[in-house]
XYZ file of C-alpha atoms in Angstrom:
720
model
C -67.008 -163.693 -75.353
C -63.859 -161.575 -75.074
C -62.203 -163.467 -77.917
C -65.203 -162.827 -80.170
C -65.139 -159.114 -79.349
C -61.418 -158.953 -80.029
C -61.813 -160.699 -83.383
C -64.480 -158.206 -84.463
C -62.409 -155.272 -83.222
C -59.381 -156.492 -85.146
C -61.414 -157.060 -88.299
C -63.092 -153.660 -88.052
C -59.769 -151.930 -87.508
C -58.228 -153.687 -90.518
C -61.156 -152.634 -92.728
C -60.852 -149.037 -91.547
C -57.123 -149.025 -92.249
C -57.636 -150.376 -95.750
C -60.446 -147.884 -96.454
C -58.308 -145.021 -95.216
C -55.355 -146.072 -97.325
C -57.486 -146.506 -100.423
C -58.960 -143.026 -99.901
C -55.587 -141.430 -99.196
C -53.958 -143.063 -102.201
C -56.986 -143.170 -104.493
C -54.806 -142.018 -107.401
C -52.450 -144.931 -106.803
C -49.080 -145.081 -105.099
C -47.313 -142.124 -106.598
C -43.804 -142.935 -105.373
C -41.837 -145.674 -103.663
C -42.021 -143.539 -100.532
C -45.811 -143.726 -100.607
C -45.637 -147.500 -100.948
C -43.288 -147.825 -97.987
C -45.510 -145.497 -95.989
C -48.461 -147.778 -96.615
C -46.417 -150.832 -95.656
C -45.325 -149.077 -92.461
C -48.912 -148.319 -91.542
C -50.015 -151.881 -92.215
C -47.162 -153.184 -90.046
C -47.625 -150.771 -87.154
C -51.352 -150.058 -86.840
C -52.340 -153.594 -85.696
C -50.785 -152.481 -82.409
C -54.117 -150.905 -81.495
C -56.056 -154.204 -81.396
C -53.159 -155.661 -79.386
C -53.394 -152.764 -76.968
C -57.148 -153.275 -76.676
C -56.601 -156.975 -75.963
C -54.063 -156.223 -73.232
C -56.393 -153.609 -71.766
C -59.217 -156.137 -71.557
C -56.851 -158.472 -69.707
C -56.566 -155.858 -66.960
C -58.966 -156.665 -64.164
C -60.611 -153.592 -62.744
C -60.123 -152.920 -59.037
C -62.827 -150.893 -57.373
C -62.396 -148.692 -54.346
C -63.840 -151.064 -51.794
C -64.524 -149.977 -48.225
C -64.720 -153.468 -46.732
C -64.433 -153.306 -42.915
C -61.197 -154.739 -41.590
C -63.071 -157.264 -39.423
C -64.748 -158.688 -42.536
C -61.402 -158.733 -44.335
C -59.898 -160.643 -41.400
C -62.642 -163.271 -41.733
C -61.773 -163.690 -45.409
C -58.047 -163.984 -44.681
C -58.779 -166.561 -41.971
C -60.426 -168.809 -44.537
C -57.415 -168.487 -46.831
C -55.017 -169.314 -43.970
C -57.056 -172.371 -42.990
C -57.071 -173.730 -46.549
C -53.355 -173.076 -46.907
C -52.322 -174.983 -43.780
C -54.829 -177.798 -44.230
C -53.261 -178.428 -47.622
C -49.757 -178.245 -46.168
C -50.680 -180.629 -43.340
C -51.909 -183.107 -45.941
C -48.743 -182.783 -48.036
C -46.519 -183.194 -44.972
C -48.380 -186.375 -44.072
C -49.191 -185.282 -40.528
C -51.965 -187.890 -40.404
C -50.174 -190.607 -42.409
C -50.107 -193.384 -41.312
C -51.427 -191.984 -38.021
C -51.159 -188.597 -36.281
C -48.359 -188.461 -33.731
C -49.604 -187.181 -30.407
C -46.958 -184.793 -29.080
C -46.794 -184.430 -25.297
C -45.490 -181.505 -23.277
C -44.972 -180.240 -19.776
C -44.457 -176.786 -18.353
C -41.193 -175.021 -19.144
C -38.618 -174.378 -16.457
C -39.378 -171.545 -14.066
C -36.168 -169.748 -15.074
C -37.397 -169.452 -18.696
C -40.752 -167.775 -18.105
C -42.328 -165.213 -15.852
C -43.636 -166.317 -12.430
C -47.189 -167.620 -12.505
C -48.569 -165.096 -9.945
C -47.366 -162.222 -12.153
C -49.307 -163.676 -15.091
C -52.452 -163.650 -12.929
C -51.855 -160.028 -11.999
C -51.274 -158.980 -15.598
C -54.400 -160.743 -16.869
C -56.654 -159.477 -14.083
C -55.595 -155.890 -14.783
C -56.012 -156.235 -18.521
C -57.567 -153.138 -20.162
C -61.190 -154.017 -20.777
C -61.122 -157.048 -18.486
C -59.201 -160.343 -18.451
C -59.045 -162.441 -21.635
C -61.192 -165.548 -21.365
C -62.796 -167.017 -18.262
C -60.616 -166.729 -15.103
C -62.324 -169.825 -13.733
C -60.642 -171.893 -16.463
C -57.119 -170.591 -15.849
C -54.596 -173.144 -14.673
C -53.811 -172.885 -10.972
C -50.084 -173.143 -11.690
C -47.527 -174.020 -14.382
C -48.136 -177.727 -13.827
C -51.640 -177.232 -15.217
C -50.202 -176.591 -18.690
C -49.161 -180.220 -19.233
C -51.037 -182.017 -22.003
C -50.798 -183.771 -25.341
C -52.077 -183.640 -28.893
C -55.235 -181.626 -29.467
C -55.174 -180.106 -25.995
C -52.761 -177.423 -27.213
C -55.667 -175.232 -28.304
C -57.288 -175.484 -24.872
C -53.991 -174.753 -23.129
C -53.464 -171.579 -25.115
C -57.021 -170.214 -25.095
C -58.182 -171.209 -21.614
C -55.370 -172.234 -19.268
C -52.824 -169.446 -19.899
C -54.178 -166.206 -18.370
C -52.385 -163.864 -20.781
C -52.674 -165.991 -23.937
C -48.940 -165.552 -24.568
C -47.037 -168.825 -24.889
C -43.485 -170.014 -25.559
C -43.111 -173.494 -27.109
C -39.702 -175.059 -26.397
C -38.230 -178.360 -27.546
C -35.254 -180.203 -28.937
C -34.389 -180.341 -32.672
C -36.992 -182.354 -34.549
C -39.278 -182.611 -31.507
C -42.269 -181.334 -33.490
C -42.453 -177.646 -32.587
C -43.555 -176.525 -36.043
C -46.028 -179.412 -36.314
C -47.569 -178.405 -32.983
C -47.813 -174.789 -34.137
C -49.656 -175.866 -37.288
C -52.120 -177.910 -35.236
C -52.605 -174.959 -32.876
C -53.149 -172.565 -35.779
C -55.797 -174.786 -37.380
C -57.556 -175.273 -34.035
C -57.568 -171.526 -33.335
C -59.149 -170.834 -36.713
C -61.708 -173.590 -36.106
C -62.818 -171.959 -32.823
C -62.448 -168.393 -34.084
C -65.445 -166.061 -33.894
C -66.123 -163.531 -36.693
C -64.003 -160.438 -36.196
C -61.445 -162.192 -33.958
C -57.704 -162.023 -34.754
C -56.407 -164.381 -37.428
C -53.510 -166.665 -36.359
C -50.708 -166.426 -38.922
C -47.482 -168.459 -38.838
C -44.286 -166.423 -39.362
C -40.854 -168.034 -39.775
C -38.461 -165.836 -37.804
C -35.319 -166.994 -39.632
C -35.820 -164.348 -42.346
C -36.093 -161.446 -39.866
C -33.217 -159.135 -38.990
C -34.323 -157.284 -35.837
C -31.443 -154.835 -36.222
C -32.603 -153.712 -39.659
C -36.382 -154.007 -39.681
C -39.169 -153.351 -37.212
C -41.242 -156.416 -36.302
C -44.482 -154.881 -37.631
C -42.848 -153.920 -40.929
C -41.368 -157.395 -41.305
C -44.674 -159.127 -40.538
C -46.419 -156.844 -43.042
C -43.893 -157.884 -45.695
C -44.493 -161.556 -44.915
C -48.266 -161.085 -45.080
C -48.137 -159.370 -48.453
C -45.788 -162.055 -49.770
C -48.174 -164.895 -48.947
C -51.510 -163.025 -49.139
C -50.859 -160.729 -52.041
C -54.227 -158.973 -51.968
C -53.103 -157.334 -48.717
C -50.801 -155.102 -50.783
C -53.857 -153.070 -51.719
C -54.212 -149.660 -50.099
C -56.258 -149.623 -46.915
C -59.847 -148.560 -47.491
C -59.362 -145.315 -45.586
C -56.191 -144.387 -47.451
C -56.909 -145.044 -51.117
C -55.737 -141.620 -52.217
C -52.283 -142.348 -50.761
C -51.725 -146.058 -51.507
C -48.074 -146.037 -50.525
C -48.717 -144.939 -46.945
C -50.765 -147.790 -45.501
C -51.783 -151.085 -47.046
C -54.243 -153.688 -45.810
C -51.533 -155.743 -44.097
C -50.447 -152.695 -42.088
C -54.052 -151.980 -41.161
C -54.720 -155.542 -39.947
C -51.578 -155.532 -37.803
C -52.216 -152.097 -36.333
C -55.793 -153.038 -35.420
C -54.547 -156.282 -33.754
C -56.470 -158.479 -36.152
C -53.421 -160.727 -36.664
C -52.353 -163.178 -33.950
C -48.608 -163.727 -34.512
C -47.369 -167.331 -34.322
C -43.592 -166.814 -34.435
C -41.688 -169.970 -35.320
C -37.956 -170.516 -34.833
C -36.288 -167.935 -32.611
C -33.313 -170.314 -32.528
C -32.892 -169.934 -36.294
C -31.704 -166.355 -35.823
C -27.956 -165.746 -35.316
C -26.958 -166.105 -31.678
C -26.160 -162.425 -31.237
C -29.576 -161.374 -32.551
C -31.788 -163.564 -30.332
C -31.807 -161.286 -27.251
C -32.279 -158.330 -29.568
C -35.208 -160.100 -31.209
C -36.865 -160.794 -27.860
C -36.500 -157.135 -26.910
C -37.957 -156.062 -30.273
C -40.949 -158.402 -29.793
C -41.585 -156.958 -26.334
C -41.492 -153.406 -27.684
C -43.627 -154.065 -30.746
C -46.340 -156.301 -29.250
C -48.052 -154.813 -26.197
C -49.174 -157.039 -23.339
C -52.727 -157.091 -24.635
C -51.559 -158.803 -27.832
C -51.730 -162.646 -27.746
C -48.804 -164.416 -29.371
C -46.977 -167.741 -29.665
C -43.200 -168.127 -29.935
C -41.216 -171.322 -30.544
C -37.536 -172.065 -30.034
C -35.103 -174.793 -29.128
C -34.725 -174.969 -25.377
C -30.966 -174.434 -25.109
C -30.934 -171.505 -27.517
C -33.828 -169.822 -25.713
C -32.109 -170.255 -22.354
C -28.890 -168.780 -23.749
C -30.783 -165.785 -25.121
C -32.245 -165.107 -21.670
C -29.108 -165.723 -19.622
C -26.280 -164.333 -21.719
C -23.435 -163.140 -19.502
C -23.224 -159.747 -21.218
C -26.903 -158.952 -20.686
C -29.302 -158.905 -17.784
C -31.677 -161.216 -19.629
C -34.698 -160.401 -21.782
C -37.791 -162.480 -21.017
C -40.866 -162.509 -23.220
C -43.288 -160.275 -21.343
C -46.347 -161.978 -19.903
C -45.585 -165.400 -21.417
C -46.059 -168.874 -20.003
C -44.091 -171.745 -21.496
C -44.311 -175.413 -22.372
C -41.532 -177.890 -23.219
C -42.077 -180.753 -25.651
C -41.314 -184.299 -24.471
C -39.860 -187.228 -26.432
C -42.410 -189.397 -28.177
C -43.878 -192.283 -26.272
C -42.258 -195.562 -27.332
C -45.649 -197.212 -27.854
C -46.847 -194.747 -30.459
C -43.422 -194.705 -32.160
C -43.653 -198.497 -32.550
C -47.190 -198.286 -33.908
C -46.180 -195.518 -36.330
C -43.281 -197.476 -37.853
C -45.089 -200.810 -38.065
C -48.342 -199.423 -39.462
C -46.434 -197.589 -42.156
C -44.579 -200.815 -43.033
C -47.765 -202.762 -43.704
C -50.169 -205.187 -42.121
C -49.248 -207.004 -38.870
C -47.116 -210.075 -39.463
C -45.906 -208.957 -42.884
C -42.219 -209.292 -43.715
C -41.766 -205.510 -43.912
C -43.260 -205.130 -40.429
C -41.164 -207.915 -38.927
C -37.977 -206.164 -40.022
C -38.524 -203.603 -37.248
C -38.658 -206.149 -34.398
C -35.133 -205.651 -33.106
C -35.265 -201.850 -33.403
C -38.633 -201.329 -31.749
C -37.634 -203.625 -28.906
C -35.057 -200.999 -27.893
C -37.270 -197.910 -28.234
C -37.537 -196.046 -24.978
C -33.982 -196.937 -23.956
C -30.748 -194.931 -24.170
C -29.505 -196.749 -27.275
C -28.428 -194.154 -29.920
C -30.943 -195.467 -32.476
C -33.765 -195.293 -29.917
C -32.892 -191.696 -29.052
C -32.806 -190.725 -32.745
C -36.262 -192.280 -33.244
C -37.832 -190.456 -30.287
C -38.829 -187.406 -32.388
C -41.326 -186.958 -35.246
C -38.472 -185.994 -37.561
C -36.518 -189.165 -36.784
C -39.569 -191.349 -37.375
C -40.304 -189.624 -40.699
C -36.746 -190.171 -41.913
C -36.767 -193.822 -40.781
C -40.047 -194.699 -42.480
C -38.889 -193.062 -45.732
C -35.569 -194.922 -45.730
C -36.511 -198.389 -44.453
C -40.160 -198.997 -45.396
C -40.892 -200.160 -48.954
C -43.350 -198.363 -51.183
C -45.945 -200.026 -53.397
C -44.220 -201.844 -56.230
C -40.810 -202.042 -54.543
C -39.043 -205.274 -53.719
C -38.238 -205.668 -50.047
C -34.724 -206.871 -50.875
C -33.956 -203.522 -52.571
C -34.701 -201.492 -49.425
C -32.124 -201.016 -46.666
C -32.720 -202.973 -43.445
C -33.383 -200.955 -40.249
C -31.147 -203.256 -38.187
C -28.141 -201.357 -39.529
C -29.037 -198.557 -37.112
C -28.103 -200.849 -34.207
C -24.456 -201.230 -35.290
C -22.482 -199.626 -32.417
C -19.342 -199.378 -34.542
C -20.941 -197.324 -37.319
C -23.297 -195.373 -35.072
C -21.852 -194.915 -31.585
C -23.889 -191.781 -30.856
C -27.303 -190.321 -31.569
C -25.680 -187.665 -33.796
C -24.097 -190.398 -35.923
C -27.480 -192.072 -36.436
C -29.126 -188.779 -37.403
C -26.312 -187.900 -39.812
C -26.681 -191.283 -41.499
C -30.448 -190.875 -41.877
C -30.055 -187.384 -43.359
C -27.543 -188.780 -45.858
C -29.807 -191.709 -46.806
C -33.005 -189.650 -46.934
C -32.655 -188.039 -50.380
C -31.829 -191.297 -52.257
C -34.706 -192.985 -50.438
C -37.150 -190.150 -51.215
C -36.427 -190.537 -54.941
C -36.853 -194.277 -55.169
C -38.091 -195.933 -57.199
C -36.526 -193.884 -60.027
C -38.926 -191.518 -61.725
C -38.598 -188.389 -63.832
C -36.031 -187.058 -61.352
C -33.230 -189.515 -60.721
C -31.838 -189.666 -57.208
C -28.299 -188.615 -58.163
C -29.404 -185.528 -60.047
C -32.017 -184.637 -57.439
C -29.427 -184.834 -54.671
C -27.013 -182.658 -56.646
C -29.721 -180.037 -57.204
C -30.849 -180.064 -53.588
C -27.272 -179.673 -52.363
C -26.806 -176.691 -54.635
C -30.035 -175.089 -53.423
C -29.170 -175.787 -49.783
C -25.765 -174.202 -50.316
C -27.496 -171.207 -51.888
C -29.880 -170.509 -48.992
C -27.366 -171.433 -46.291
C -24.415 -169.393 -47.551
C -25.403 -167.017 -50.343
C -28.654 -166.014 -48.613
C -27.115 -165.895 -45.144
C -28.762 -168.980 -43.644
C -32.394 -168.134 -44.328
C -34.692 -171.162 -44.742
C -36.684 -169.466 -47.510
C -36.029 -170.839 -50.988
C -37.548 -168.228 -53.318
C -37.344 -168.540 -57.100
C -36.984 -164.774 -57.524
C -33.749 -164.821 -55.492
C -31.995 -167.566 -57.453
C -30.072 -165.019 -59.518
C -27.909 -164.526 -56.402
C -26.762 -168.149 -56.647
C -24.533 -167.374 -59.616
C -21.872 -164.689 -60.103
C -23.083 -161.489 -61.725
C -20.365 -161.751 -64.365
C -21.755 -165.045 -65.597
C -25.294 -163.688 -65.735
C -24.058 -160.648 -67.631
C -22.399 -162.868 -70.222
C -25.394 -165.193 -70.573
C -28.061 -162.516 -70.779
C -25.842 -160.243 -72.893
C -25.404 -162.993 -75.484
C -29.146 -163.687 -75.528
C -29.959 -159.972 -75.861
C -27.374 -159.546 -78.607
C -28.817 -162.492 -80.524
C -32.451 -161.347 -80.291
C -31.895 -157.665 -81.000
C -29.305 -158.412 -83.667
C -31.754 -160.622 -85.542
C -34.512 -158.014 -85.292
C -32.197 -155.212 -86.419
C -30.812 -157.283 -89.273
C -34.270 -158.227 -90.520
C -35.639 -154.706 -90.497
C -32.407 -153.281 -91.908
C -32.487 -155.754 -94.761
C -36.124 -154.925 -95.505
C -35.536 -151.183 -95.600
C -31.942 -150.747 -96.785
C -30.720 -153.992 -98.261
C -28.456 -156.807 -97.043
C -25.483 -154.578 -96.196
C -27.627 -152.325 -94.031
C -29.094 -155.372 -92.326
C -25.699 -156.847 -91.450
C -24.401 -153.527 -90.155
C -27.512 -152.908 -88.079
C -27.413 -156.425 -86.629
C -23.796 -156.042 -85.535
C -24.113 -152.538 -84.071
C -27.448 -152.975 -82.311
C -26.579 -156.452 -81.025
C -23.269 -155.252 -79.594
C -24.894 -152.216 -77.999
C -27.560 -154.314 -76.321
C -25.039 -156.895 -75.100
C -22.913 -154.198 -73.479
C -25.927 -152.404 -72.029
C -27.440 -155.524 -70.536
C -24.075 -156.614 -69.157
C -23.626 -153.293 -67.391
C -27.192 -153.397 -66.123
C -26.874 -156.875 -64.627
C -23.638 -155.942 -62.875
C -25.242 -152.869 -61.370
C -26.676 -152.724 -57.856
C -30.136 -152.281 -59.325
C -30.004 -155.841 -60.619
C -28.420 -157.478 -57.591
C -30.890 -155.819 -55.226
C -33.779 -158.106 -54.314
C -37.162 -157.252 -55.772
C -40.455 -158.858 -54.890
C -42.514 -160.460 -57.669
C -45.411 -158.536 -59.094
C -48.762 -159.660 -57.756
C -50.461 -159.005 -61.065
C -51.431 -156.057 -63.234
C -54.797 -154.513 -62.461
C -56.624 -151.318 -63.294
C -57.662 -148.669 -60.786
C -59.069 -145.582 -62.585
C -57.989 -142.468 -60.753
C -59.291 -138.914 -61.237
C -56.056 -137.405 -60.004
C -54.092 -139.493 -62.490
C -56.436 -138.448 -65.289
C -56.085 -134.752 -64.427
C -52.301 -135.089 -64.259
C -52.231 -136.859 -67.612
C -54.369 -134.231 -69.331
C -52.277 -131.385 -67.929
C -49.030 -133.047 -68.977
C -50.385 -133.763 -72.446
C -51.507 -130.163 -72.952
C -48.139 -128.803 -71.882
C -46.266 -131.199 -74.160
C -48.631 -130.530 -77.026
C -48.315 -126.756 -76.633
C -44.527 -126.978 -76.513
C -44.462 -129.196 -79.606
C -46.784 -126.817 -81.443
C -44.692 -123.723 -80.671
C -41.162 -125.120 -80.855
C -41.304 -127.488 -83.815
C -41.858 -126.925 -87.495
C -44.512 -129.610 -87.622
C -46.698 -127.541 -85.353
C -50.265 -128.496 -84.624
C -50.058 -132.011 -85.994
C -47.205 -133.056 -83.743
C -48.758 -131.238 -80.818
C -52.023 -133.105 -81.284
C -50.203 -136.454 -81.550
C -48.118 -135.768 -78.437
C -51.157 -134.644 -76.453
C -53.248 -137.658 -77.433
C -50.626 -140.344 -76.999
C -48.896 -138.763 -73.997
C -52.132 -138.041 -72.158
C -53.621 -141.464 -72.754
C -50.376 -143.210 -71.866
C -49.824 -141.195 -68.696
C -53.384 -141.818 -67.503
C -53.096 -145.523 -68.286
C -49.831 -146.036 -66.396
C -50.937 -143.941 -63.439
C -54.037 -146.123 -63.181
C -52.228 -149.484 -63.311
C -51.421 -151.052 -59.962
C -49.943 -154.433 -59.066
C -52.433 -155.744 -56.524
C -54.793 -158.727 -56.952
C -58.365 -158.067 -55.872
C -59.186 -161.273 -54.004
C -57.997 -161.601 -50.376
C -59.649 -165.033 -50.079
C -56.754 -166.711 -51.862
C -53.187 -167.481 -50.900
C -50.481 -168.118 -53.419
C -47.749 -170.699 -53.733
C -44.444 -170.345 -55.585
C -45.845 -171.499 -58.919
C -48.830 -169.148 -58.686
C -46.506 -166.249 -57.867
C -44.409 -167.093 -60.919
C -47.496 -167.269 -63.151
C -48.779 -163.910 -61.874
C -45.427 -162.231 -62.396
C -45.071 -163.702 -65.891
C -48.569 -162.508 -66.766
C -47.698 -159.022 -65.535
C -44.584 -159.021 -67.719
C -46.410 -159.853 -70.921
C -49.378 -157.566 -70.301
C -47.216 -154.545 -69.537
C -44.873 -155.346 -72.421
C -47.778 -155.696 -74.852
C -49.513 -152.574 -73.591
C -46.445 -150.362 -73.752
C -45.203 -151.778 -77.056
C -48.564 -151.449 -78.759
C -49.039 -147.947 -77.361
C -45.670 -146.980 -78.834
C -46.704 -148.535 -82.150
C -49.958 -146.569 -82.199
C -48.063 -143.375 -81.359
C -45.638 -143.972 -84.216
C -48.452 -144.763 -86.625
C -50.280 -141.597 -85.621
C -47.174 -139.504 -86.232
C -46.785 -141.112 -89.653
C -50.401 -140.411 -90.576
C -49.992 -136.774 -89.518
C -46.789 -136.446 -91.556
C -44.856 -135.461 -88.430
C -41.544 -136.818 -89.744
C -40.607 -134.230 -92.364
C -36.884 -134.550 -91.784
C -36.935 -138.340 -91.539
C -37.776 -140.515 -94.476
C -41.072 -142.293 -94.089
C -39.469 -145.370 -95.577
C -37.927 -145.991 -92.159
C -41.344 -146.419 -90.569
C -41.203 -150.177 -90.913
C -37.732 -150.163 -89.325
C -38.851 -148.284 -86.235
C -42.122 -150.129 -86.006
C -40.516 -153.556 -85.941
C -37.477 -152.691 -83.823
C -38.221 -149.855 -81.426
C -41.703 -150.742 -80.238
C -40.871 -154.317 -79.141
C -37.798 -153.022 -77.318
C -39.903 -150.439 -75.489
C -42.416 -153.096 -74.523
C -39.780 -155.541 -73.247
C -37.968 -152.859 -71.249
C -41.147 -151.737 -69.494
C -42.143 -155.364 -68.928
C -38.797 -155.975 -67.212
C -39.391 -152.915 -65.038
C -42.658 -154.403 -63.746
C -41.582 -158.035 -63.428
C -38.789 -160.209 -62.010
C -39.816 -163.302 -63.957
C -37.240 -162.490 -66.642
C -34.456 -162.840 -64.039
C -35.556 -166.373 -63.300
C -35.804 -167.074 -67.026
C -32.226 -165.897 -67.534
C -30.725 -167.759 -64.578
C -32.276 -171.102 -65.550
C -29.970 -171.452 -68.557
C -26.606 -171.398 -66.717
C -28.070 -173.487 -63.896
C -29.085 -176.149 -66.406
C -25.865 -175.905 -68.450
C -23.652 -176.378 -65.388
C -25.973 -179.152 -64.126
C -26.772 -177.376 -60.896
C -30.519 -177.648 -61.486
C -32.880 -179.077 -64.121
C -34.339 -176.768 -66.754
C -37.856 -177.348 -65.393
C -36.834 -176.201 -61.944
C -40.295 -175.240 -60.702
C -41.613 -178.685 -61.596
C -38.718 -180.248 -59.692
C -39.403 -178.120 -56.604
C -43.126 -178.892 -56.724
C -42.380 -182.621 -56.933
C -39.921 -182.382 -54.018
C -42.663 -180.748 -51.972
C -45.786 -182.643 -52.983
C -44.483 -186.172 -53.546
C -41.068 -186.539 -51.899
C -41.467 -184.725 -48.588
C -38.065 -183.061 -49.029
C -39.421 -179.512 -49.096
C -42.247 -177.807 -47.295
C -44.191 -174.821 -48.560
C -44.663 -171.707 -46.451
C -46.792 -169.309 -48.439
C -44.939 -168.153 -51.548
C -41.615 -169.870 -50.753
C -40.295 -173.373 -50.243
C -38.233 -174.511 -47.268
C -36.347 -177.717 -46.582
C -38.226 -180.221 -44.464
C -36.042 -179.383 -41.475
C -33.288 -176.881 -40.897
C -30.873 -179.674 -39.976
C -31.547 -181.290 -43.358
C -30.698 -177.990 -45.044
C -27.438 -177.713 -43.100
C -26.545 -181.337 -43.829
C -27.038 -180.907 -47.578
C -25.093 -177.652 -47.631
C -22.165 -178.673 -45.439
C -20.588 -182.023 -46.521
C -19.707 -181.229 -50.131
C -20.390 -177.656 -51.045
C -20.862 -177.350 -54.803
C -17.891 -175.868 -56.567
C -18.792 -172.351 -57.626
C -18.421 -171.271 -61.209
C -16.498 -168.283 -59.873
C -14.240 -169.152 -56.876
C -14.478 -165.557 -55.656
C -18.199 -166.107 -55.150
C -17.569 -168.411 -52.176
C -15.229 -166.144 -50.244
C -16.319 -165.515 -46.649
C -16.655 -161.796 -47.268
C -19.386 -162.511 -49.834
C -21.536 -164.393 -47.334
């Protein structure tokens, strides 16, 4: 329907233009200047149908007053769908779900049980849950598998829990299962459990609430919208802030141990200050790192207020055996029999048995040693090599070997992405997040420009800008002034743009991180309209009084300036649907769409303004023969510049070229990342960003052979 309307609008506008020209020049084209004027109009005026098309692409956002409780219900559905999909991709139920067991954490790591009773019984508004179901003591927290939901909701009086465990023990997996169970048993209006990865938080620089709000708006982009009670001041309070302040978000904080050692006690103190005792929460960490944070010699110790704790146990040998053999194939098959010697030692202190006592170890082993459909068994490594005491004298040696063998195994049999190139790309990306990004686990496409030196980006983008603008300038110069003018214009304009872009990329404005645009939407605003009209009248009056053109230029400035100001004041970058979450590819598509819509709107508006000035004969001192020049050169530049101001997609577009040229990453990088997540199990997706399957895998890929930087200065310690 929209296409049909646009076709008729374009046709009608073309007819009107031709009728107007035939009326204006009914005596024929009197001079060459009149002919060039007509050509300029025909070249520029189609900008109005383009502007109408871009305007129709803007989705209108209404001033909704949805209650926050209803919004929380909608967000809960989006969170459930997100983590159900991620659980499927991670293969948590393939070939069978691993039942993780736990016991209570050590008494020195949590608050005494009687104090938890006292806190819960004196809770404002009454104790949470049924006191009859509370555990009588810490020993009552022991359980396994699906009991985690019951432990958190019913057995812990304060509903504040610390999950501790060794590397790869399944802490994040248990948190995902807990989150899905909490949503399943959630009543309308209850808080929504949301998983936050603490590794990207700097407690010394950002308040916990502000950081969680940023994470919410990154993954649930509709929450950027202004809160329903604050629409007139959208920058003051958005929906994410409102949900957090009204305690409609239940924080599930994953990975305290991923923070730098010096920041962990500070983070615990910040959590205690930000989240009052009435706020349920879950926190996970490695056991040793959590103990060190509590018992540092230079501090008195900072415990998580009102929290009970559980500690994950190694996997039972029986289920580890069943997991490996079921994944290998049917009982008695040759692939299953290959595990006989290894599984016979599970549950002992043999290094291989210890390495296979965690969900991570089992996942790596099945990927490396079990054949996939269509593979020959002789082409797959034999698991008995793990029992070689000379090669693998310790558990760490076994784990290092499995990390090294994992990437080649994940990319067999060869497909679109060969194992050698995939491993090279993943090492580069791991080096980027581990060193350039300061050790964060988040792999975000909009931050990849930091992986290369600014000087290289300036050269690459400057050359591209010089080529594009030089061609445009040369074409228009040749059309209006001949070949010599075209060559001169191409050289001068191309050089100017190359220098300007180079300086811009090297500036702090470019290197500073910017979040992707959620999308371009339309929110009509009376205040914006009044401001636009006032501005247009002032500009029009000034143009009328101060210029020789007078009323004609004043009218053009008032019309174009007022309409443009109202349009831009009414455009916001917030999607209207909170029921959806976005992944990296969706974020890229939204940001790219925002770039082209804003570029087309601004460029076509500039074209219409120029055409209007030509019609009104506003350019008395400038030859009208240059109308085609300005129409073809200036208006696209205006559109592209404003598009770049709204979007960060162009950064990713620029950085892909040097990454591909220097063989750090394939040209279709987003397709590679999606394949590594969905089919290889190398990456996991957390909202709008990717992460490596495990932090130890990230460190392994980054550490052994760090990719040689294009600029050696880029790898200096002071740049990290």
